[in-house]
Short mmCIF file of C-alpha atoms in Angstrom, two decimals:
data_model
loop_
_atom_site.label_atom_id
_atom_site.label_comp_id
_atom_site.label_asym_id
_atom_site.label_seq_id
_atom_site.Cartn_x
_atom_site.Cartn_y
_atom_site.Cartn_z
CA UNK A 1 120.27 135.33 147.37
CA UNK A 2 119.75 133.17 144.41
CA UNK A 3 122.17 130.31 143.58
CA UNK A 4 123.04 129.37 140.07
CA UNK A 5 121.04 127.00 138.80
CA UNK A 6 123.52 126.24 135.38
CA UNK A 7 126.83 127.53 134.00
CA UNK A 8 126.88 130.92 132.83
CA UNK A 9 126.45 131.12 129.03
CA UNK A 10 129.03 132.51 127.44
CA UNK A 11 128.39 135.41 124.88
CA UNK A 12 131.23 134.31 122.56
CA UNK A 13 129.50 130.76 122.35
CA UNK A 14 126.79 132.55 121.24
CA UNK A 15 128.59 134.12 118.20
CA UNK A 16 130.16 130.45 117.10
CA UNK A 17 126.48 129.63 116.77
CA UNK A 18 125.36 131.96 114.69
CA UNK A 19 128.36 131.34 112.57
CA UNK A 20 127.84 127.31 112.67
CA UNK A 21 123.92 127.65 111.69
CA UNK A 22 124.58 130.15 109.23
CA UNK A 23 124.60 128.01 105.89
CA UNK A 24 121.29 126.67 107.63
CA UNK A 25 119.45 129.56 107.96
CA UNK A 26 120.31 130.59 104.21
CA UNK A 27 119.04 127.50 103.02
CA UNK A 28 115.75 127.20 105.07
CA UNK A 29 115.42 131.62 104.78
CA UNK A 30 112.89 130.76 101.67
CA UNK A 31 110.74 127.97 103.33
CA UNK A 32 111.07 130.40 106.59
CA UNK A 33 109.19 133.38 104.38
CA UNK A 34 106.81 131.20 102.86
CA UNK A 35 105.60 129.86 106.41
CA UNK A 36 106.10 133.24 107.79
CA UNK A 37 108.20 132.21 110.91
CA UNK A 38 110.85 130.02 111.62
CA UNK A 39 111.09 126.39 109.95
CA UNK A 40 111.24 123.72 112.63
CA UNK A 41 115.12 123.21 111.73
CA UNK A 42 115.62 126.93 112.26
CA UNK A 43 113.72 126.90 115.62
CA UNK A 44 116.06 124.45 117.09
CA UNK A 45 119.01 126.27 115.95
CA UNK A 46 118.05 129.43 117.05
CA UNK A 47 116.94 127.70 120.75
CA UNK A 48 120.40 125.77 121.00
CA UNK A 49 122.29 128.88 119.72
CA UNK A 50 121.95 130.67 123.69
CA UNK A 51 120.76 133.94 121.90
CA UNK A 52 117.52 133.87 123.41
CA UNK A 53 119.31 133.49 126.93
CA UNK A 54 121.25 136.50 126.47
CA UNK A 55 119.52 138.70 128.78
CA UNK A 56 118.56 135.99 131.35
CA UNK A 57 119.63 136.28 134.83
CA UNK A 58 122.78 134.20 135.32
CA UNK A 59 120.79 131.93 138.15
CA UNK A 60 119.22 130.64 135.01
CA UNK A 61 121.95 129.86 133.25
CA UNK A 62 121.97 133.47 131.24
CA UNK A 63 124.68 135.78 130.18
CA UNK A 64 123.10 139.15 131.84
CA UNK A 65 124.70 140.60 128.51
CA UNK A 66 126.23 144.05 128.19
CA UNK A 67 124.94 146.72 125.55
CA UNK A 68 128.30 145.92 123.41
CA UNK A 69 127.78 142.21 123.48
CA UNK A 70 124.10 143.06 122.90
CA UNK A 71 125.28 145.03 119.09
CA UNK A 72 127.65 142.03 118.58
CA UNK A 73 125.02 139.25 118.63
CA UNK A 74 122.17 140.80 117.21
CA UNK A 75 123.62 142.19 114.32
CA UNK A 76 125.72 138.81 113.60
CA UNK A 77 122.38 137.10 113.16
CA UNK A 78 120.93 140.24 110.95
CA UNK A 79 123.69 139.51 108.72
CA UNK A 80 122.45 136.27 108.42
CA UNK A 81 118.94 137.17 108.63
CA UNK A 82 116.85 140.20 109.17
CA UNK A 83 114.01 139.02 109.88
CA UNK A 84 115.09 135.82 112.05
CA UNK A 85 117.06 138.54 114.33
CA UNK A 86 114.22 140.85 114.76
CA UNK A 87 112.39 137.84 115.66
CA UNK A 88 114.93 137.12 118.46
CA UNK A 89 116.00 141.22 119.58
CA UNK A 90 112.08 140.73 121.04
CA UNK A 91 112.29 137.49 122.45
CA UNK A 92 115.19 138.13 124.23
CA UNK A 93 114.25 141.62 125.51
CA UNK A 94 110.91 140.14 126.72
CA UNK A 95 112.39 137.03 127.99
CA UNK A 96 115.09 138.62 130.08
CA UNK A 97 112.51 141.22 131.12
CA UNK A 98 110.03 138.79 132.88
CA UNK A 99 112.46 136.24 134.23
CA UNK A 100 114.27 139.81 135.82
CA UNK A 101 110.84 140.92 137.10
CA UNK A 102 108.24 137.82 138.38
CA UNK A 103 108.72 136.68 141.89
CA UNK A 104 111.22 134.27 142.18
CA UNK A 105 109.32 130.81 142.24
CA UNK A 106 107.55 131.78 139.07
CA UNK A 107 110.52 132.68 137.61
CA UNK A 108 112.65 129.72 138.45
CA UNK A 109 109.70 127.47 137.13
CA UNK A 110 109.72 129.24 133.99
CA UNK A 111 113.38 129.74 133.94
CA UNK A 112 115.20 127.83 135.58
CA UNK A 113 115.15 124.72 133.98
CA UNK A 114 116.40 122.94 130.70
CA UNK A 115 113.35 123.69 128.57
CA UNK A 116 112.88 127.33 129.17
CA UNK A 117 110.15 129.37 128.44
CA UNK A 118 109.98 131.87 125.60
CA UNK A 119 108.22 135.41 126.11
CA UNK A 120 106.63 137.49 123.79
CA UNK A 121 104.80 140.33 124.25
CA UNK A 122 104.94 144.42 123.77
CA UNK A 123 103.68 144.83 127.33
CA UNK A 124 106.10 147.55 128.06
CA UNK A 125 104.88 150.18 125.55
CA UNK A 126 101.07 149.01 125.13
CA UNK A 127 98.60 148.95 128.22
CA UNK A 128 95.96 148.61 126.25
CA UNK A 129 94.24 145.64 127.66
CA UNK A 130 92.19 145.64 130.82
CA UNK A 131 92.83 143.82 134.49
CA UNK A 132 90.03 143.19 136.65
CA UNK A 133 90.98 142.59 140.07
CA UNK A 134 89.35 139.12 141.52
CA UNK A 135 90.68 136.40 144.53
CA UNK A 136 93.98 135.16 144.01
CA UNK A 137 95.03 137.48 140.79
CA UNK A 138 92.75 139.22 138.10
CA UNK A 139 90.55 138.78 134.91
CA UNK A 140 92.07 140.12 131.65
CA UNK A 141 90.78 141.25 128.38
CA UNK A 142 92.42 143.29 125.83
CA UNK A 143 93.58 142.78 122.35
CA UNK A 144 97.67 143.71 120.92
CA UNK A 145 98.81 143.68 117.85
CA UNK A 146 102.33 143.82 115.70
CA UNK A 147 103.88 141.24 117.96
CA UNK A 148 107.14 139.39 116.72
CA UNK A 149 108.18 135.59 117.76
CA UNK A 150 104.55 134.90 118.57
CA UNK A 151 104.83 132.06 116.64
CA UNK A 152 107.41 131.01 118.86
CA UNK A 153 106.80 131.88 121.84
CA UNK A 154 106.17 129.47 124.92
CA UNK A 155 104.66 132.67 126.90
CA UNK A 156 103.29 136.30 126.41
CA UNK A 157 103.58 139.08 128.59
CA UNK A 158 99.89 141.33 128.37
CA UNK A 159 100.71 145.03 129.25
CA UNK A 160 97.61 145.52 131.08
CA UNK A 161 96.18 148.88 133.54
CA UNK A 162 93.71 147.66 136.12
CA UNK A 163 90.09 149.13 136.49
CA UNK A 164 89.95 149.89 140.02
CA UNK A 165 92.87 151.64 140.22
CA UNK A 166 94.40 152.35 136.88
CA UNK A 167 97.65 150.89 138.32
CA UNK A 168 99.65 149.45 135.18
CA UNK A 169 100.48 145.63 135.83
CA UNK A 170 101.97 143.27 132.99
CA UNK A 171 100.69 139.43 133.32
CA UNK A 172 102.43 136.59 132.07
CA UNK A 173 100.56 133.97 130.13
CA UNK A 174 100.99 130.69 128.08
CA UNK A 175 100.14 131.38 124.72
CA UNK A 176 97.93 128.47 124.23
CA UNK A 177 95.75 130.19 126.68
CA UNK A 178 95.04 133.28 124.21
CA UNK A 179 93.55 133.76 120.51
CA UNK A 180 96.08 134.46 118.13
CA UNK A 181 95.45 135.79 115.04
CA UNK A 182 97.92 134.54 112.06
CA UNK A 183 97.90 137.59 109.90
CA UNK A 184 101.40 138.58 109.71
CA UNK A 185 101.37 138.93 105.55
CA UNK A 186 103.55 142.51 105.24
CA UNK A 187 106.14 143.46 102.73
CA UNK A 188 109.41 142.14 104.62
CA UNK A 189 110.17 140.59 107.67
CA UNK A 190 108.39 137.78 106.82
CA UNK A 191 109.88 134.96 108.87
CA UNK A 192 109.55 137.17 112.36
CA UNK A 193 106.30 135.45 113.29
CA UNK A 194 105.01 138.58 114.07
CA UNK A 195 101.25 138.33 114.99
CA UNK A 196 97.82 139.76 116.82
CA UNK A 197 96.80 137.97 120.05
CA UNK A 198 94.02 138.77 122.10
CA UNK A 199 92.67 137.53 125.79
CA UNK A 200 88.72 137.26 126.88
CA UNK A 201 87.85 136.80 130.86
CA UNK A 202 91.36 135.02 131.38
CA UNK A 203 92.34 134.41 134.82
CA UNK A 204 95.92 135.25 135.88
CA UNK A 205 97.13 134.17 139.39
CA UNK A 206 99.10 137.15 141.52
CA UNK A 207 102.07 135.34 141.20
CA UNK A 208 102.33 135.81 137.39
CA UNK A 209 102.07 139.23 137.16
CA UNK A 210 104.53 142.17 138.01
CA UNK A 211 104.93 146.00 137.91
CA UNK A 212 106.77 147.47 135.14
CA UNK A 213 109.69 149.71 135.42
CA UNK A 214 113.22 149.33 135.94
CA UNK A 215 112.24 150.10 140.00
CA UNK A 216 110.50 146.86 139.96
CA UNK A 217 113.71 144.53 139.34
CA UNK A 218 114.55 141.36 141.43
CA UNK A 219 117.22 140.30 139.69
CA UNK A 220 119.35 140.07 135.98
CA UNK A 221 121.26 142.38 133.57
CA UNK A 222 122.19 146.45 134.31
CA UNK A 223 121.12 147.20 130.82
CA UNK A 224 117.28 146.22 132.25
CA UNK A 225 117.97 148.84 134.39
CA UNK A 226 117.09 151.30 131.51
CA UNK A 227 114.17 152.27 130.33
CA UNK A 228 112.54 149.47 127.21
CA UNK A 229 112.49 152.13 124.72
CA UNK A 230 116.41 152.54 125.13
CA UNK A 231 116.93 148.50 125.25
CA UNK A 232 114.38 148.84 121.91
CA UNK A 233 116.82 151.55 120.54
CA UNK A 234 120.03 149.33 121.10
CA UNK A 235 118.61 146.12 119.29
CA UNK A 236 117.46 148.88 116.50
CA UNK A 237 120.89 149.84 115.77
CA UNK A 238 122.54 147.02 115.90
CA UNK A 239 119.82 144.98 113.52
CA UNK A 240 120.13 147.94 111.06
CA UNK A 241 123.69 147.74 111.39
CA UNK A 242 123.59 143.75 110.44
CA UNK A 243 121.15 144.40 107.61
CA UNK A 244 123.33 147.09 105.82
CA UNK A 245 126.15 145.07 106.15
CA UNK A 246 125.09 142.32 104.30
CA UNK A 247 122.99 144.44 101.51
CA UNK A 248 126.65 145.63 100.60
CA UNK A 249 127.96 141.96 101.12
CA UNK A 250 125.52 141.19 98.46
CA UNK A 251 126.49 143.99 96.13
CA UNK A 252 130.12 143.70 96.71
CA UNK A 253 129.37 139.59 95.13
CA UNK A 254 127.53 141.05 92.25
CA UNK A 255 129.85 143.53 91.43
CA UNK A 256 132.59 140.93 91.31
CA UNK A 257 130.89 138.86 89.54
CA UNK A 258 129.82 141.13 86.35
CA UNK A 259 133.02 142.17 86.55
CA UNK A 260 134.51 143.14 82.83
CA UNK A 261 131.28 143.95 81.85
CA UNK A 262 131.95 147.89 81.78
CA UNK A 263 128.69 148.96 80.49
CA UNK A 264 126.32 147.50 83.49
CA UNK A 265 125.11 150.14 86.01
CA UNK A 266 127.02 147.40 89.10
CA UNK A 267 130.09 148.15 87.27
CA UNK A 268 129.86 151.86 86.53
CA UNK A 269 132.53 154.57 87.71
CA UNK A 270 129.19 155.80 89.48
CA UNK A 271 128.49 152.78 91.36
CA UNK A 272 131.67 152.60 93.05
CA UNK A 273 131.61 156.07 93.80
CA UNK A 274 128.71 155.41 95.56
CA UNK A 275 129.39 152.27 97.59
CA UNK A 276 132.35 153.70 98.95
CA UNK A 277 130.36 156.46 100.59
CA UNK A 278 127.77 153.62 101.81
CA UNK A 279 130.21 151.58 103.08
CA UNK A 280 132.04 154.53 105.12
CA UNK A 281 128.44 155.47 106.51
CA UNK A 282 128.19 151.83 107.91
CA UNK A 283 131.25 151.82 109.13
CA UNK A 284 131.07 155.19 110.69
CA UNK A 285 127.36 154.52 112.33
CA UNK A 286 128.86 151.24 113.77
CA UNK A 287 131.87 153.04 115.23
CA UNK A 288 129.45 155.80 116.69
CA UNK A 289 127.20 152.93 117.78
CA UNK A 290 129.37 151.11 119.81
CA UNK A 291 131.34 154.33 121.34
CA UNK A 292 127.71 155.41 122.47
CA UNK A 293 126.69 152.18 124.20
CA UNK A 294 130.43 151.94 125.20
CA UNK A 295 129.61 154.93 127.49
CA UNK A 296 125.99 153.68 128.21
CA UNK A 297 127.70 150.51 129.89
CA UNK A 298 130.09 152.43 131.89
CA UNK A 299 127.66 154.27 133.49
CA UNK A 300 125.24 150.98 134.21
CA UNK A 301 128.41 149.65 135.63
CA UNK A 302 128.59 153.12 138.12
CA UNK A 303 125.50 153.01 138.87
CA UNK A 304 124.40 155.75 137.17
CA UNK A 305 121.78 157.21 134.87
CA UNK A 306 122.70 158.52 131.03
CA UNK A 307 122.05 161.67 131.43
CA UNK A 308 119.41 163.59 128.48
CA UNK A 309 122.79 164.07 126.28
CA UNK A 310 123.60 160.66 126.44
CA UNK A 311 120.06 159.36 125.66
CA UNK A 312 119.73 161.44 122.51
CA UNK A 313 123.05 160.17 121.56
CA UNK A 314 121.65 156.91 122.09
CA UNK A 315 118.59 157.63 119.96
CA UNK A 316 120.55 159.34 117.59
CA UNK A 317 123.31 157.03 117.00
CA UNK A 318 120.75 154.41 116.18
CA UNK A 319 118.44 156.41 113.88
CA UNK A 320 121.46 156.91 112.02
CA UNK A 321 121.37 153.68 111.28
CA UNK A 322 118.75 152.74 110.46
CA UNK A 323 118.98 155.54 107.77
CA UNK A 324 121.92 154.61 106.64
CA UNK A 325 120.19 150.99 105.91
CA UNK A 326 117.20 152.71 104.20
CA UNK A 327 119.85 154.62 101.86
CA UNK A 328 121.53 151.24 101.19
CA UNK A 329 118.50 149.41 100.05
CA UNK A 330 118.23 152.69 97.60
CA UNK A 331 121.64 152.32 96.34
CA UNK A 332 121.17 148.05 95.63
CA UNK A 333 117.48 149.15 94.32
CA UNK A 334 119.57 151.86 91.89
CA UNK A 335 122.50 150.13 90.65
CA UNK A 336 121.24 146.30 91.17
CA UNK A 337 118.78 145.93 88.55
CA UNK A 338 116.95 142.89 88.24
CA UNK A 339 119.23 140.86 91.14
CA UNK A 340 116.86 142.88 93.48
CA UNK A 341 113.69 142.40 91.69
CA UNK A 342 114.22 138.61 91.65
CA UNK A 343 113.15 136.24 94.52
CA UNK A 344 116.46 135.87 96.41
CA UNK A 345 119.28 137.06 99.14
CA UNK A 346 119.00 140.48 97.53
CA UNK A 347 115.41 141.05 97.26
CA UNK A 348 114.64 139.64 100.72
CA UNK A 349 117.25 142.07 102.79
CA UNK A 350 116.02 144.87 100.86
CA UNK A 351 112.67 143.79 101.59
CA UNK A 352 113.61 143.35 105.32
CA UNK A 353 115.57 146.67 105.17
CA UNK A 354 112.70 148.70 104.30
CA UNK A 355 109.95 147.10 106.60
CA UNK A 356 112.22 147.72 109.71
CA UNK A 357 113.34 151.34 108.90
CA UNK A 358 109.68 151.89 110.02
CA UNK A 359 110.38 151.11 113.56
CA UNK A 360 108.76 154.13 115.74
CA UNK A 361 111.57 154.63 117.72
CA UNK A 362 114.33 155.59 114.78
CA UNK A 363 111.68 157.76 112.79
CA UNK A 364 112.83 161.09 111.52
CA UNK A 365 110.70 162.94 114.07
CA UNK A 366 113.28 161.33 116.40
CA UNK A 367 116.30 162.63 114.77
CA UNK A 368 114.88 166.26 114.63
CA UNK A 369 114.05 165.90 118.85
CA UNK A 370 117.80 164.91 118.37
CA UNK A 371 118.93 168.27 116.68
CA UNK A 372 116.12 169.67 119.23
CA UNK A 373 118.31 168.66 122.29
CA UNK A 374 121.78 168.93 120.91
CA UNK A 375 120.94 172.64 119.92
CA UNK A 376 120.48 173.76 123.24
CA UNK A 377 116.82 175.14 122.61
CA UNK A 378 114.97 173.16 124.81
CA UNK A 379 114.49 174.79 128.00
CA UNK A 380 115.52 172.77 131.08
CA UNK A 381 113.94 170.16 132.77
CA UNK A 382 112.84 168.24 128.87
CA UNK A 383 113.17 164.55 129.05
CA UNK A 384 112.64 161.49 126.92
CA UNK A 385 109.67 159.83 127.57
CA UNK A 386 109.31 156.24 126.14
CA UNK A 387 110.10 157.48 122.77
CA UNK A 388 109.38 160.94 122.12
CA UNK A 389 110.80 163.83 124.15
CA UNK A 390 108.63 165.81 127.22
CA UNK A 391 108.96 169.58 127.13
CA UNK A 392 108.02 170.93 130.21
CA UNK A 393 104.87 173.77 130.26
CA UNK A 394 105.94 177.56 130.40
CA UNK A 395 105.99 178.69 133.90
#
């Protein structure tokens, strides 16, 4: 057994900082766009806030987070900045996953000390790239794409499936040693320094590689113990529940601040008609949320597997919203006239709003598997596979 290597971080520390850096990352959010990742200042702040630690073993000085304390951070820092937390809902997945996962002198060099390494990567849902087995480790090639925090990330982790035997390893790299490709120039999310990287003939010792797969653990947080997708699905709802949040935050100011002025659309009988409903729908997906993952974590701390019911509630609860977040960026697009055409707070969440309802794993084709499942007219024995659901064949 591992000993601790530094104090367990502490997830409410974690929420101070992101309430102490907040007037920071509103004031660098512009530069942030325009550079299309993190300023320098922000960087720091983010790195000093623990947040990237969240999921790290507690031998390295992580918090091994729960699912609740997982909704709580991330969607504290969408509040504060879309794109900065969907930056950091990656790195900390990743990180957590590889420090849980490489052998343990790997992952106490990478880990373990006061300058800790940063993953990036997709490698759980994209095998795409190729392993050639060689002395000592293998030879990798293989190109990703769509891959947020690149730009600051220490490490990458290539999801790779080896020619000889199709086995599905993921390798562990510095990204110095691979070609990135700075092409991140999309509607929103702008400052998640979210690029292509590709590898040619790159050697990768044994000892920095790993299978995937919960199975495959050595150490760190029960929520690892699910499947990616459904770690992906809890920082989904909880950024979408951030983002909405504040896109009514913003309203709420403008509406209080043209207020008298009866005849403007932010003022109308109509518009408050209308926030009220939004506002209950973010309230109510948060409450649903949380009672979801609330269930989630009691299970984890059983020992126990959701069950399908529980996994489409899990999906579910999170594609709600992240709809919810899409209809709130129609109701400020609506009633907000030029505040969200103009370069700004408002513009940029509703910018941020729309580019992450697109995540695969909260599309509608997701909620109808849901009403699939909760129907009953699936026959037995369907599952979810990573994100979409596996019906068996017709005996």
């Amino acid at each position: 057994m591992t000993t601790s290597i530094h104090p367990t971080l502490d997830v409410n520390n974690v929420l101070a900082a992101i309430d102490n850096i907040y007037d920071l990352l509103q004031a660098e959010a512009e530069d942030s766009e325009r550079l299309r990742r993190p300023t320098p200042a922000v960087q720091q702040a983010l790195k000093e806030s623990g947040v990237f630690q969240l999921l790290l073993p507690v031998e390295y000085g992580g918090a091994e987070a729960g699912p609740l304390e997982i909704i709580e951070v991330i969607s504290r820092l969408s509040r504060a900045d879309g794109s900065l937390a969907w930056l950091a809902r990656v790195l900390t997945s990743e990180t957590g996953y590889a420090a849980a996962s490489l052998p343990e002198e790997t992952a106490r060099e990478l880990f373990g000390g006061e300058d800790k390494a940063l993953v990036a990567g997709l490698a759980s849902m994209d095998f795409s790239g190729t392993a050639r087995r060689v002395d000592g480790g293998y030879i990798v090639d293989g190109e990703w794409q769509y891959v947020p925090g690149l730009s600051m990330a220490t490490h990458v982790d290539l999801g790779v499936t080896v020619e000889e035997t199709g086995e599905r390893i993921i390798c562990v790299v510095p990204r110095s040693s691979l070609r990135v490709t700075d092409n991140w120039k999309m509607l929103g999310l702008l400052s998640s320094g979210t690029l292509d990287y590709s590898a040619w003939e790159l050697f990768v010792p044994d000892n920095y590689t790993f299978l995937p797969g919960p199975e495959n653990l050595r150490r760190g947080a029960d929520i690892l113990r699910l499947s990616p997708s459904a770690l992906a699905t809890l920082n989904q709802g909880a950024w979408s529940q951030g983002v909405g949040e504040r896109i009514l935050d913003e309203l709420k100011q403008l509406t209080q601040e043209n207020r008298g002025h009866s005849e403007r659309d932010v003022t109308s009988a109509e518009f408050y008609a209308e926030f009220a409903r939004h506002y209950s729908h973010v309230r109510g997906t948060g409450a649903l949320l949380r009672e979801i993952w609330g269930e989630v974590n009691d299970n984890l701390e059983r020992g126990t597997k959701p069950d399908v019911e529980l996994q489409t509630m899990m999906r579910l609860a999170a594609a709600l919203s992240t709809r919810t977040v899409l209809e709130i960026s129609h109701l400020a697009h609506r009633f907000a006239g030029a505040s969200v055409m103009r370069n700004g707070v408002l513009q940029r969440f509703f910018r941020d709003g729309h580019a992450g309802t697109q995540h695969r794993g909260t599309a509608h084709l997701v909620t109808q598997q849901c009403g699939e499942i909760l129907s009953g007219t699936l026959p037995e024995g369907t599952y979810w596979g990573f994100y979409d659901l596996v019906v068996p064949e017709p005996e």
